[in-house]
Coordinates of C-alpha atoms and ligand atoms in Angstrom, one line a residue:
X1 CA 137.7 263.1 118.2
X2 CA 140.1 265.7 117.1
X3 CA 141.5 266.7 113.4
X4 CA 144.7 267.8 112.8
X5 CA 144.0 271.7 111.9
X6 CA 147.6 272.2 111.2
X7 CA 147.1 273.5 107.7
X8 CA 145.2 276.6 108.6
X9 CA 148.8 278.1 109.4
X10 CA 150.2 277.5 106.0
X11 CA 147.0 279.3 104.1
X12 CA 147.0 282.9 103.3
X13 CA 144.3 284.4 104.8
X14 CA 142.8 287.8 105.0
X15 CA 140.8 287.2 108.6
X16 CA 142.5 284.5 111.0
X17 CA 142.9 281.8 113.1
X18 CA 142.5 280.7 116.3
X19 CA 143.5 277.6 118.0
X20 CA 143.4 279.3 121.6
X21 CA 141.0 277.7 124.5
X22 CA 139.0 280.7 124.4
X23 CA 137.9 280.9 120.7
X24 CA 137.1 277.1 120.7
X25 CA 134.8 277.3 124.1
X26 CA 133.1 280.0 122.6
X27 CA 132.3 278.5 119.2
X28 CA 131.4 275.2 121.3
X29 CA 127.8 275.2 120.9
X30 CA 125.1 278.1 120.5
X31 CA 122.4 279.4 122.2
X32 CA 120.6 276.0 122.1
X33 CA 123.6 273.5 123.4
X34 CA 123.3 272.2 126.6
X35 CA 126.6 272.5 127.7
X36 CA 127.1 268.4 128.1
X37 CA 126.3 268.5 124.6
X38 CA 129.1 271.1 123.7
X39 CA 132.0 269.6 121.3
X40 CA 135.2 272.3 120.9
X41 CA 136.5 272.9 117.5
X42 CA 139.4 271.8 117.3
X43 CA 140.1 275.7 115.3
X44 CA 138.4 278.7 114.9
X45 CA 138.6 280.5 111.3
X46 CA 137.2 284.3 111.6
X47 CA 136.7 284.8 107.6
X48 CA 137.5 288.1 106.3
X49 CA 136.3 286.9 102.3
X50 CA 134.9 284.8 99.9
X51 CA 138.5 283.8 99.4
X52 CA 139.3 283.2 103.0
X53 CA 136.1 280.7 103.2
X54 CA 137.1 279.1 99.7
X55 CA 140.6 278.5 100.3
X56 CA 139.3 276.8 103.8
X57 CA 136.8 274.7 102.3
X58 CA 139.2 273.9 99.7
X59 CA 141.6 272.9 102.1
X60 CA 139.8 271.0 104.4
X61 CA 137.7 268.9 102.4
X62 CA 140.9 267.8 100.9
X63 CA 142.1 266.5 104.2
X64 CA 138.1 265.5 105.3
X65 CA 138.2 267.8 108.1
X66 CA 134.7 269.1 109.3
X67 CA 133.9 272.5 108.7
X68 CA 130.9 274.0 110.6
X69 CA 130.3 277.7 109.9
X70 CA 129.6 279.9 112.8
X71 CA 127.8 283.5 112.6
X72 CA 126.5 285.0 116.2
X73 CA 125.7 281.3 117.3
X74 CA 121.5 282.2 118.5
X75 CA 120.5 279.0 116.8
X76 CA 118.2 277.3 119.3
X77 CA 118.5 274.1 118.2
X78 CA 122.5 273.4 118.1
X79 CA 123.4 274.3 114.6
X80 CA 126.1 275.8 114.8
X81 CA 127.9 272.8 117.0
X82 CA 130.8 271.6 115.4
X83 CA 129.3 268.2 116.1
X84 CA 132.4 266.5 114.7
X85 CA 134.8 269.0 115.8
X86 CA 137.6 270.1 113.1
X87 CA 137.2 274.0 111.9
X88 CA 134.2 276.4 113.3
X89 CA 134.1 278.7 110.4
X90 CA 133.3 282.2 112.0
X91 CA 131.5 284.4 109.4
X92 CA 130.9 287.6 111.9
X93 CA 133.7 289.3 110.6
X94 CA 132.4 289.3 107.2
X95 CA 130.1 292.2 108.1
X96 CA 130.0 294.6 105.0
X97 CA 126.6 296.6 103.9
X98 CA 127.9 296.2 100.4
X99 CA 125.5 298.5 98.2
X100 CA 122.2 299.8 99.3
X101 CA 120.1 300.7 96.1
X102 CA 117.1 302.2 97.0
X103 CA 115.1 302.7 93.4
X104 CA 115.0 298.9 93.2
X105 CA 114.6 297.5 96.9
X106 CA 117.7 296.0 97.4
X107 CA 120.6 295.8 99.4
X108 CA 123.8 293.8 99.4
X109 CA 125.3 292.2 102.4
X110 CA 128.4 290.1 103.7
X111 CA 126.3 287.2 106.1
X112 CA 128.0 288.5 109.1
X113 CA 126.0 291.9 109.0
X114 CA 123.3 291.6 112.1
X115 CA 120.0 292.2 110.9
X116 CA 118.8 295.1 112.6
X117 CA 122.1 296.8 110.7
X118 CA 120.1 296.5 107.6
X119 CA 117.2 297.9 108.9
X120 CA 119.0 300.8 109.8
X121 CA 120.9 300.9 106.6
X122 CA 118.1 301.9 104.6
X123 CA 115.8 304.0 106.8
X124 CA 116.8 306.9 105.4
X125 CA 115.1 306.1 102.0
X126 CA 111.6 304.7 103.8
X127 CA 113.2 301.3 103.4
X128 CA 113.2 298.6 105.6
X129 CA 114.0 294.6 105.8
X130 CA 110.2 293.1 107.4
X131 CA 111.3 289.1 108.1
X132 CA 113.1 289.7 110.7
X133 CA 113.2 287.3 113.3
X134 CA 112.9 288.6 117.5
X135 CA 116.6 287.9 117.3
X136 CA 117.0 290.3 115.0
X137 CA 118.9 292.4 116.9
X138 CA 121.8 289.4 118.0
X139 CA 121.9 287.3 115.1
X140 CA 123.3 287.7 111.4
X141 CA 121.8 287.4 107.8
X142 CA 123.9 284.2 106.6
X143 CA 122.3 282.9 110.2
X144 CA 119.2 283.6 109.3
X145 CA 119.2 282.5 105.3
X146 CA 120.6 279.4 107.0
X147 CA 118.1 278.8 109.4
X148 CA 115.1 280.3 107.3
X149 CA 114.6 282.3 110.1
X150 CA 111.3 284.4 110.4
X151 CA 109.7 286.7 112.9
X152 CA 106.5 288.2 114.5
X153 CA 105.8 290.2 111.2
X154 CA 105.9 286.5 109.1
X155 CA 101.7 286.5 109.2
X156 CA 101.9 289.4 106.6
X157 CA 105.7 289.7 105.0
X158 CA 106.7 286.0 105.0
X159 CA 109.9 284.2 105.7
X160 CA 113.3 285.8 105.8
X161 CA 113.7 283.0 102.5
X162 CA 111.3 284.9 100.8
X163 CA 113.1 288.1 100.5
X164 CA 116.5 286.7 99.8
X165 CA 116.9 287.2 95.8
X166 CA 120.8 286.2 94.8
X167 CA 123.4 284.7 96.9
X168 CA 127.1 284.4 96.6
X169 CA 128.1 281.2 98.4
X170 CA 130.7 278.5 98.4
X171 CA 130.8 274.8 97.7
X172 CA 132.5 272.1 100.0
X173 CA 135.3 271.9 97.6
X174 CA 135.9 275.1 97.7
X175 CA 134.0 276.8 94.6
X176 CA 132.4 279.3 94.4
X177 CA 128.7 279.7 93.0
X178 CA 126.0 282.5 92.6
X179 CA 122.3 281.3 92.2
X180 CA 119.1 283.5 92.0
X181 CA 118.8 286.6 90.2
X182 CA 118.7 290.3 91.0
X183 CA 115.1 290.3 88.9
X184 CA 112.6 289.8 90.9
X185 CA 111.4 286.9 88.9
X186 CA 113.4 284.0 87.4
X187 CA 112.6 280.4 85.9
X188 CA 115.7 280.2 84.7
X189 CA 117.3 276.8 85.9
X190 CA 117.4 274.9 89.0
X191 CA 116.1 276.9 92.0
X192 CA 119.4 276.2 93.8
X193 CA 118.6 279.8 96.2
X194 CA 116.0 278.0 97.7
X195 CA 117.8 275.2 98.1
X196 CA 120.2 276.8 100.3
X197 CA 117.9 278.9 102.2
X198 CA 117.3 276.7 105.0
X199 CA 120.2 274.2 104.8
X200 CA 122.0 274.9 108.1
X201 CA 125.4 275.7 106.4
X202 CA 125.1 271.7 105.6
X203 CA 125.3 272.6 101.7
X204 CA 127.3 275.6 101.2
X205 CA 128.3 278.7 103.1
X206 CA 126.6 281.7 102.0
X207 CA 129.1 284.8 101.5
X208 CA 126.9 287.0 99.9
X209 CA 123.1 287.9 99.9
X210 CA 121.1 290.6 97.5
X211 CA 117.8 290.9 99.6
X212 CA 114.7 293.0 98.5
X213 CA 113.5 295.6 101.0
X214 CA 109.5 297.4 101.9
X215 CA 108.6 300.4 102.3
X216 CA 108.0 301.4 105.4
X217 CA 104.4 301.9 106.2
X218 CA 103.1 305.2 106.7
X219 CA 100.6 304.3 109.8
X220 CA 101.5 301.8 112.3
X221 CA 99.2 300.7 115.5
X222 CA 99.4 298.3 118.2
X223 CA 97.6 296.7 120.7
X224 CA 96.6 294.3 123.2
X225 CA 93.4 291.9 123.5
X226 CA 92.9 290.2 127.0
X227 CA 90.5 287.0 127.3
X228 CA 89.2 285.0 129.7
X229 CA 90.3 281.6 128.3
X230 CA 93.5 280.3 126.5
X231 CA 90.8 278.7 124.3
X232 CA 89.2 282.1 123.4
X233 CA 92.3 283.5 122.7
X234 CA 93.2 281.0 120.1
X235 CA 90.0 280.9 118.2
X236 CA 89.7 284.8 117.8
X237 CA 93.5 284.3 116.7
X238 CA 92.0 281.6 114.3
X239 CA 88.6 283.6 113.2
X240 CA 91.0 286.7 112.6
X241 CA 93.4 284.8 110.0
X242 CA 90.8 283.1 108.1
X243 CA 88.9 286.2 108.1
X244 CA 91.7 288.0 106.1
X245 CA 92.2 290.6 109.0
X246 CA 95.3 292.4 107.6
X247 CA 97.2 291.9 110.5
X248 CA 101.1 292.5 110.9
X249 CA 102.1 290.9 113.9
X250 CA 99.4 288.6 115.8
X251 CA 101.2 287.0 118.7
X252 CA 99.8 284.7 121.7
X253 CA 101.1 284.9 125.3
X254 CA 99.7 283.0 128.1
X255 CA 99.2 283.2 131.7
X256 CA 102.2 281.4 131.9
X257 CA 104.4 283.2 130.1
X258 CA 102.8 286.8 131.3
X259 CA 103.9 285.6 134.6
X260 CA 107.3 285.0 133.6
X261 CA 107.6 288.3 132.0
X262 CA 106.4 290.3 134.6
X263 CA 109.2 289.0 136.9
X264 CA 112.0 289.1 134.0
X265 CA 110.9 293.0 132.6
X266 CA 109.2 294.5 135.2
X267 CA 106.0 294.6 132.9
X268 CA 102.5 294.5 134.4
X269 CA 100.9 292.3 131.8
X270 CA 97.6 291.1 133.8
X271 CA 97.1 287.3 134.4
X272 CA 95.2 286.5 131.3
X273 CA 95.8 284.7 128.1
X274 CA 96.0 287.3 125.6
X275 CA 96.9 288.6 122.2
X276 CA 99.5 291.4 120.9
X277 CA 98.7 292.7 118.1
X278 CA 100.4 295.3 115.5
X279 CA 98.9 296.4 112.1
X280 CA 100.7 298.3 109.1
X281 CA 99.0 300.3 106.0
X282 CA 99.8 303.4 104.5
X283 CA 96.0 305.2 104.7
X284 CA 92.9 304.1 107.0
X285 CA 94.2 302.1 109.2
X286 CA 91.1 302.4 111.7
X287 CA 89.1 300.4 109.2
X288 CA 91.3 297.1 109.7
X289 CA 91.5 297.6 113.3
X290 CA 87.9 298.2 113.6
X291 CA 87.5 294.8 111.5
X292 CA 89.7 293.1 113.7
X293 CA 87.9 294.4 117.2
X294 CA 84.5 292.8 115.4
X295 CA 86.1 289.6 114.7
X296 CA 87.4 289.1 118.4
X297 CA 84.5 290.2 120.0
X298 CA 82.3 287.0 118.6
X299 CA 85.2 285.5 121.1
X300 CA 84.5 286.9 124.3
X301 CA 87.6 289.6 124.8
X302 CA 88.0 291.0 128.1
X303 CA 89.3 294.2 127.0
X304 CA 90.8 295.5 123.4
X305 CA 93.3 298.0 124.2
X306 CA 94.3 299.7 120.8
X307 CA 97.9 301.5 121.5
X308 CA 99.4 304.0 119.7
X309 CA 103.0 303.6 118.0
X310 CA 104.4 305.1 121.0
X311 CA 106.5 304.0 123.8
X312 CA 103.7 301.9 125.6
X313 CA 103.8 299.3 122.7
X314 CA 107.8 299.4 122.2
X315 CA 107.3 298.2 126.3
X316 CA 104.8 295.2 125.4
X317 CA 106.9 293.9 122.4
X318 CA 110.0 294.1 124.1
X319 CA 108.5 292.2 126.9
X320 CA 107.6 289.7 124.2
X321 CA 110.5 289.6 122.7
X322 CA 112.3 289.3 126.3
X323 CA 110.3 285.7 126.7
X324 CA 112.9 283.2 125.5
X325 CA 115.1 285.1 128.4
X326 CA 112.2 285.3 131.1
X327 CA 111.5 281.7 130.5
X328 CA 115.3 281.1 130.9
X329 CA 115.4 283.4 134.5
X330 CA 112.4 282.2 136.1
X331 CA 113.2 279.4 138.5
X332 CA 116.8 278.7 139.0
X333 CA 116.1 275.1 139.5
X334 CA 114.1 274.5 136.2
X335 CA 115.9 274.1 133.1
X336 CA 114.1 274.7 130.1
X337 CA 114.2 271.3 127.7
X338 CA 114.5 272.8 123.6
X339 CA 112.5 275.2 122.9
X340 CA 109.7 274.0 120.8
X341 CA 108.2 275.6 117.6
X342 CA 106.2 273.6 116.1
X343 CA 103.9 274.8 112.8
X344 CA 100.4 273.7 112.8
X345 CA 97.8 275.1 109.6
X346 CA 96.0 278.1 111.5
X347 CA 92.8 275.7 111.9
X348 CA 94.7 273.2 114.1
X349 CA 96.3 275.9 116.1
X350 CA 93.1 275.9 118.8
X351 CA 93.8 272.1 118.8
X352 CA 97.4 272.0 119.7
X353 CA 97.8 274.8 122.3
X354 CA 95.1 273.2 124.1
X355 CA 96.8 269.7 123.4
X356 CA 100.0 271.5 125.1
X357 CA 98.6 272.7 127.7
X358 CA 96.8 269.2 128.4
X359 CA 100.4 267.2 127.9
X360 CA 101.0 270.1 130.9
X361 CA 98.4 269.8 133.2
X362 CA 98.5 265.7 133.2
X363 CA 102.2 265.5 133.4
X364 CA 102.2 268.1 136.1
X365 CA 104.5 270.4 133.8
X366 CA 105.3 273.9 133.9
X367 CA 104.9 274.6 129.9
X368 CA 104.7 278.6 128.8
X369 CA 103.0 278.9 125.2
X370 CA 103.5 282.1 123.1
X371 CA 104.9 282.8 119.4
X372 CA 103.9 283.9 116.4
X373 CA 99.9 282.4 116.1
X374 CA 99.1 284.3 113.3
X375 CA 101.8 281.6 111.7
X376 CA 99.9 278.8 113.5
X377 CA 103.5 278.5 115.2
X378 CA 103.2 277.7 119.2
X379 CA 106.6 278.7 120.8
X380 CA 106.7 276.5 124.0
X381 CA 109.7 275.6 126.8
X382 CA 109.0 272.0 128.6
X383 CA 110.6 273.1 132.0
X384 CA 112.1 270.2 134.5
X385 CA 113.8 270.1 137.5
X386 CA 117.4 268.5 136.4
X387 CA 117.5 266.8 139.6
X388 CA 114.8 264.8 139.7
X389 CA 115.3 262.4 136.8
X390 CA 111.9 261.0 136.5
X391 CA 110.9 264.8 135.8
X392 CA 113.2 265.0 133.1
X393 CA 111.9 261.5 131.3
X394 CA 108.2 262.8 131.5
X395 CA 109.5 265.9 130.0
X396 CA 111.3 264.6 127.0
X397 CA 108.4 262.4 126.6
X398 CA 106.1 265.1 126.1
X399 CA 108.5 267.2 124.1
X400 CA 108.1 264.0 121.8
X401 CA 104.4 263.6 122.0
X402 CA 103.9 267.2 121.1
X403 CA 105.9 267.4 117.9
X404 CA 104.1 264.3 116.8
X405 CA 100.9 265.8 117.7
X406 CA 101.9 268.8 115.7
X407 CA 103.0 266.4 113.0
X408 CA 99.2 264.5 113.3
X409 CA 98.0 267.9 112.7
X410 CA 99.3 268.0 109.4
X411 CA 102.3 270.6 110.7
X412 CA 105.8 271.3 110.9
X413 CA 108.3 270.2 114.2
X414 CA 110.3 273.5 113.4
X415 CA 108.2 276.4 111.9
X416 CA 112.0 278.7 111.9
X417 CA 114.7 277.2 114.3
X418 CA 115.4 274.3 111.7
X419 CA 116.1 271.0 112.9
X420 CA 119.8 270.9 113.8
X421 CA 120.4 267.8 116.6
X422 CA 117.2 268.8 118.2
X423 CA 114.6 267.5 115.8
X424 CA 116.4 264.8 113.8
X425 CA 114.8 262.1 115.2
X426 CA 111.4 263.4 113.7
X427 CA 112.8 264.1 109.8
X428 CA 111.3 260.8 108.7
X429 CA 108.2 261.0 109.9
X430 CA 107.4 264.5 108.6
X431 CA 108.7 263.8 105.3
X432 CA 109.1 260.0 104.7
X433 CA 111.8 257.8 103.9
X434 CA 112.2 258.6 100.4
X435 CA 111.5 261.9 100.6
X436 CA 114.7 262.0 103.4
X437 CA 117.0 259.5 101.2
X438 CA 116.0 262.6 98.3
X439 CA 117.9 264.9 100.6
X440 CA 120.9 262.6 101.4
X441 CA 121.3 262.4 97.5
X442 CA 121.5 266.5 97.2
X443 CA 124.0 266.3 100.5
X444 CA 126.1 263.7 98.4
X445 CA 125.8 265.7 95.3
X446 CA 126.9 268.5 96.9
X447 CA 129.1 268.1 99.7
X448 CA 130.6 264.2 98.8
X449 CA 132.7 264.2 101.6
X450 CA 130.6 265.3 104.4
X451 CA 132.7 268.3 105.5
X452 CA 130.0 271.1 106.0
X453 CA 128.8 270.8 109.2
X454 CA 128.2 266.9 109.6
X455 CA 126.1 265.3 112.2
X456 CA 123.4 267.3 111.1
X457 CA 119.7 266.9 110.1
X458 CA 119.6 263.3 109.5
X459 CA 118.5 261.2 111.8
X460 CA 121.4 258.5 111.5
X461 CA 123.7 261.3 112.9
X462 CA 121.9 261.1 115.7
X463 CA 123.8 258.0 116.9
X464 CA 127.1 259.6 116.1
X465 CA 127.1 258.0 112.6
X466 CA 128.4 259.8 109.7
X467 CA 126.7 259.9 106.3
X468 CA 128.9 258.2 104.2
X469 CA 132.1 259.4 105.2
X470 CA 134.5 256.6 107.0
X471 CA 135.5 258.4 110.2
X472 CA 139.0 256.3 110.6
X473 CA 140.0 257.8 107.0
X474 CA 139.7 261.4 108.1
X475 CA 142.7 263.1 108.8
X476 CA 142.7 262.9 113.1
X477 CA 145.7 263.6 115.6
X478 CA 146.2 265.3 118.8
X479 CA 145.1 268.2 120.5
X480 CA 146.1 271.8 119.8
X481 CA 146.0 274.8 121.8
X482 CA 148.5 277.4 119.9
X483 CA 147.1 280.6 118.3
X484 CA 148.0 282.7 115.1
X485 CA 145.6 285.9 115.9
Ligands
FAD501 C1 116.2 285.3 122.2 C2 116.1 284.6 120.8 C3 115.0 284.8 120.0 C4 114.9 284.1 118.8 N1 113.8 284.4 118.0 C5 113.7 283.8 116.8 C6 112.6 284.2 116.0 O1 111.7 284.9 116.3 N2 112.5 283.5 114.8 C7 113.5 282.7 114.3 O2 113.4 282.2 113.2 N3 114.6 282.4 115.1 C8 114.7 282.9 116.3 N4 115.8 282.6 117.1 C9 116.8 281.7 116.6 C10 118.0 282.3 115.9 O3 118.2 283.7 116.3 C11 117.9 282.2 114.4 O4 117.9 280.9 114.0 C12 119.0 283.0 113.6 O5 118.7 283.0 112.3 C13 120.4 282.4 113.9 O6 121.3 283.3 113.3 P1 122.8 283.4 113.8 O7 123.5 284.5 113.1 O8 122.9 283.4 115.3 O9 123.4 282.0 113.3 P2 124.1 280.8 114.1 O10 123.3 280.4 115.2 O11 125.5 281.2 114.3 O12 124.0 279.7 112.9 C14 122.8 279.2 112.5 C15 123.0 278.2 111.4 O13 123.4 278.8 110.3 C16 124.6 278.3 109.8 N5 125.3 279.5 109.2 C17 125.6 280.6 109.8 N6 126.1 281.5 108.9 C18 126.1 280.9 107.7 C19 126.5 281.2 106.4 N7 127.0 282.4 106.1 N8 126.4 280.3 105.4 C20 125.8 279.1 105.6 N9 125.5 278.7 106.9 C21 125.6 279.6 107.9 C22 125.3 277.7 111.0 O14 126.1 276.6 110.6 C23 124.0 277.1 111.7 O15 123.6 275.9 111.1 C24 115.9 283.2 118.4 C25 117.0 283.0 119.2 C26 117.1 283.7 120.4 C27 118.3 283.4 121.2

């Protein structure tokens, strides 16, 4: 299926567009695509302004051409696909720190503006921006409002959605809206920021974001707990949580995954299930980690290593943070199904890692666990061997059963990657039919002609189908491979 992208030439533009092979194999898919699930745009538009995406929108919803918006394309579960082809709306251009100000918290940002950048932005006034996902180094701010991203420091700072205050952003027709407030506090109205946050550029694309900023904490200490069982590990992880332990970052890895590391970053993590651990206050910060040892130790820790801020840690969390790459590396003839992410409440998170890890042993299944526990969300790669096809059939299988296991447990199929193509097929049974046919009214509301980024979300679109939109009426023609960058 191609769209005639034609019109892109006759609008004035302050970025550009491509219609060269090269910019439509890179927009293709993102991090999570397997390539025989890639779709080319049929054009690239690199946005240089709200204009640029509202005279595009504009324009193609007119002429019901598909419009996926594109930012550093680490979505893991294919979000970023132009699964209908037409325009792949590239928003990494739009890269702007806009205005930092410091006595109230906040910054302004264009979405393309990666989100270490703001992080760095405001270190100089004891600021800082604490959702950030372990991507936050390689993807953008409209990705992440998109995606509701959220990171190892979630257990204590919350969502990325949680510190996002105003947004700019622009309909499918082309207009252009501002919801939320600069206050820190509004009831004025429909809550149409949250709405957004978390919509996959299905709703609108976001072109500018007020977020509120921390200060930095004064003293920060890490550390590492080893224990003899996966099942201790997840229970002091448990204990610690409902405790209260004021923890910052509380993240599982397993034997598995150490493994994997080790041979990926050169790392020496020892071949135990264990538990990283970072905490954050501004005076007497013994005390917490002092409360945290006596919490673990009711849950038979091999060691509790307490590290300094000092290059030591930086080593262990970039090893962690390396994972989704190790996992990737490890054995050239495994492929690694979508990564999984389910959400559990942090009671149930004993219960599913050691439901994983059954699925693993009794399908004879090589399944790494870590992530972000303190969240009750188990980061896990089902990996199969793409030859052998019955493999690959057990494996999806248990990708299945584990989601719905999650989803027994009164959890989540995607804590942060969003659902994408990857977990469509599990909407209604999370939510329920009319909860679902609640959220195809607000896409109709909003987008009536299905232009921003369909095939999305729903489960229908799994089978190719379109929400509402007539595929034969859109505006299709040939291929076209000329460029005006
Ligand atoms: C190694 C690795 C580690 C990761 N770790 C984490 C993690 O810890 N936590 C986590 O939450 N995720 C993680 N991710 C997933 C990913 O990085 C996040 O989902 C991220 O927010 C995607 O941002 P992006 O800029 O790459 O967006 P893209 O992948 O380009 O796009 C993501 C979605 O946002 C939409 N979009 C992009 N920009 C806009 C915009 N301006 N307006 C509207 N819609 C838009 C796209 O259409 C798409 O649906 C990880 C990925 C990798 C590869």
């Amino acid at each position: 299926m191609t769209h005639d992208c034609s019109f892109l030439t006759d609008l004035e533009l302050d970025g550009a567009v491509s219609f060269g092979d090269s910019a439509r194999d890179n927009h293709a898919g993102d991090w999570g695509t397997p390539e025989e699930e890639q779709v080319r745009p049929d054009a690239v538009v690199f946005a240089a302004s709200t204009r640029d995406v509202s005279t595009v929108l504009a324009a193609a919803d007119e002429r019901r051409v598909p419009v996926t918006p594109y930012a550093a394309g680490t979505g893991l579960e294919a979000n970023a696909m132009p699964a209908h082809s037409g325009i792949s709306l590239d928003l990494a251009r739009m890269d702007a720190i806009l205005d930092v100000r410091p006595d109230d918290r906040q910054i302004d940002v264009e979405p393309g503006v990666i989100g270490s950048a703001v992080d760095a932005a405001v270190a100089d006034h004891g600021l800082w921006f604490p959702p950030l996902p372990s991507s936050g180094d390689i993807s953008t701010i409209g990705g992440m409002i998109a995606n509701d991203a959220s990171g190892m420091q979630t257990v204590k700072y919350g969502e990325v959605g949680d510190w996002v205050l105003e947004l700019e952003a622009v309909l499918a027709d082309g207009s252009v809206i501002e919801v939320g407030s600069k206050a820190v506090k509004t009831s004025s109205g429909y809550n149409l920021g949250d709405l957004l946050v978390g919509s996959e550029g299905t709703l609108a694309v976001v072109t500018r974001a007020t977020l509120e900023l921390a200060g930095r904490p004064a003293q920060i200490h890490g550390g590492r707990v080893l224990f003899e069982t996966l099942d201790d590990a997840t229970a002091a992880v448990f204990d610690a949580v409902r405790s209260g332990v004021d923890v910052a970052k509380i993240e599982l890895v397993d034997t598995t995954s150490a493994t994997m590391a080790n041979a990926y970053s050169g790392t020496d993590l020892p071949d135990l299930p264990m538990v990283f651990l970072e905490f954050h206050a501004d005076e007497g910060i013994e005390a917490e980690v002092d409360f945290c040892r006596t919490v673990f130790d009711a849950h038979d820790p091999q060691r509790f290593e307490v590290v300094p801020d000092d290059d030591g840690m930086a080593d262990l969390w970039q090893a962690r943070k390396d994972l989704a790459f190790a996992i990737r590396s490890y054995d050239p003839d495994l492929t690694a199904l979508t990564p999984g992410d389910v959400t559990v409440p942090i009671g149930e998170y004993p219960t599913i890692v050691r439901e994983v890890k059954d699925l693993a042993g009794e399908h004879d299944l090589l399944i790494p666990c870590f992530g972000h526990a303190g969240d009750g969300n188990l980061h896990y790669s089902v990996l199969v061997d793409e030859s052998d096809p019955d493999e690959v059939e057990r494996g999806k299988r248990v990708s299945g059963e584990i989601v719905q296991k999650a989803l027994d447990l009164s959890g989540t199929s995607t804590g942060e990657h969003g659902i994408g193509t990857g977990k469509r097929e599990y909407l209604v049974a999370e939510h329920g039919e009319a909860t679902v046919e609640a959220m195809r009214r607000i896409k109709r509301a909003l987008d009536p002609n299905d232009t921003l980024n369909p095939g999305k979300i729903f489960p229908e679109t799994a089978e190719g189908a379109r929400l509402w939109v007539d595929e034969p009426e859109r505006n299709v023609s040939g291929d076209g491979d000329s460029t005006t960058e």
